[in-house]
Amino acid sequence: MPRTSDKRERLIRSADQLILRRGFRQTTLSDIAEDSGVPLGNVYYYFKTKEEIGRAIISGRTEAMKSLLAECSQAEDPKSRLLQFLDYPVKVRRELANNGCPLGTLSYELSHLNSKLCDSAKDLINIVLEWSTHQFELLGRADARQLGLQFVSNLQGMSLIANALKDPGVVDEMVERTRAWIASL
Amino acid sequence: MPRTSDKRERLIRSADQLILRRGFRQTTLSDIAEDSGVPLGNVYYYFKTKEEIGRAIISGRTEAMKSLLAECSQAEDPKSRLLQFLDYPVKVRRELANNGCPLGTLSYELSHLNSKLCDSAKDLINIVLEWSTHQFELLGRADARQLGLQFVSNLQGMSLIANALKDPGVVDEMVERTRAWIASL
DNA sequence: GTCTATATGTTGATAGAC
DNA sequence: GTCTATCAACATATAGAC
């Protein structure tokens, strides 16, 4: 029966993992079809174009990040929220070293594409940037915007380097330094 | 005459610019041939495979960076060298905002490829990492490695964010913060 | 060394039976 | 809704004349 089919979800899940590992351009619809167990021709019933799959992946990663930020926002004070957020990169350090940041890699790749997806690159980064900037504002910092930029820059920088060196330890070291920086404010 | 032909150089120059703007995977041999004014079939006289072009681009960017670092190394003390290096991202802030860091974008893309080029990603980042780490060692810092990681992380982070937001001003702001950090050590 | 023509393989996408 | 067969476009690479 149509309504009980989970094919769409399986397609998105496969696409998300494959794109994380190999990038959007490098991931073919054939790869996604095979990995999800959905015949190639049937993929087009759920997504009219590959770009539409891209939008679904962007949307999924955006929502996942919003969800994480919402969790962190429940901490009592802004500093605790920022520090709690830093637990996440440590938790997924392996994935960061293997594939890079799910937001950063996609942002970098999409910004090079001649596609409407290109505009989404900005949004991907802005999610965390605006949240962290807001936390610094709540701390009464006049330079909240720059502190926010520094915070996200640390996260993106450590992910890219950990990925290049294939070394999860880089994440631990850099998060530790970022923690100390936040605590010192 | 064969020896006076500059086709190889033109091919590398075109390839480098196109790959900077659109990424390696997205840049076709046809694009490179057209941009450099070399017929498609003739490209293969200079490069047997696309991967070989990739190696040439990696090599070129590596040498360019080594050259820049050699210039900076002539400054009197380690702090001055690090500060002088920071002049460069400011100088090319437009390109960084438009295309990202020539080393970082390539590193991120290649690390996702199933190619021998994948190994080169590590080297691209290590060039600046080892140099900056060495400068911090000369400053007598026991945590030189982590300071080096922080330095490169700042550079890569600012480039990715500036590119995502398409805002060269991000480079100026983040370099200024990095300068202050270096000066405070 | 140079270039046209073309082989070969892959990819995004469609047609149409079931 | 599902799936097989296949198209059309494009990309890497080669053949071979000049």
mmCIF file of C-alpha atoms (C1' of nucleotides) in Angstrom, chain D:
data_model
loop_
_atom_site.group_PDB
_atom_site.id
_atom_site.type_symbol
_atom_site.label_atom_id
_atom_site.label_comp_id
_atom_site.label_asym_id
_atom_site.label_seq_id
_atom_site.Cartn_x
_atom_site.Cartn_y
_atom_site.Cartn_z
ATOM 1 C "C1'" DG D 1 2.739 3.194 -6.653
ATOM 2 C "C1'" DT D 2 6.290 0.191 -8.598
ATOM 3 C "C1'" DC D 3 9.762 -1.168 -11.680
ATOM 4 C "C1'" DT D 4 12.243 -2.418 -16.264
ATOM 5 C "C1'" DA D 5 14.117 -0.635 -20.136
ATOM 6 C "C1'" DT D 6 16.064 3.003 -22.238
ATOM 7 C "C1'" DC D 7 17.022 7.756 -23.871
ATOM 8 C "C1'" DA D 8 19.838 11.914 -24.348
ATOM 9 C "C1'" DA D 9 23.464 14.476 -22.680
ATOM 10 C "C1'" DC D 10 27.749 14.799 -21.093
ATOM 11 C "C1'" DA D 11 32.589 13.417 -19.586
ATOM 12 C "C1'" DT D 12 36.872 11.111 -19.899
ATOM 13 C "C1'" DA D 13 39.738 9.242 -22.933
ATOM 14 C "C1'" DT D 14 41.687 7.386 -27.517
ATOM 15 C "C1'" DA D 15 42.665 6.920 -32.672
ATOM 16 C "C1'" DG D 16 44.851 8.501 -36.139
ATOM 17 C "C1'" DA D 17 45.402 12.117 -39.905
ATOM 18 C "C1'" DC D 18 48.277 16.110 -40.495
#
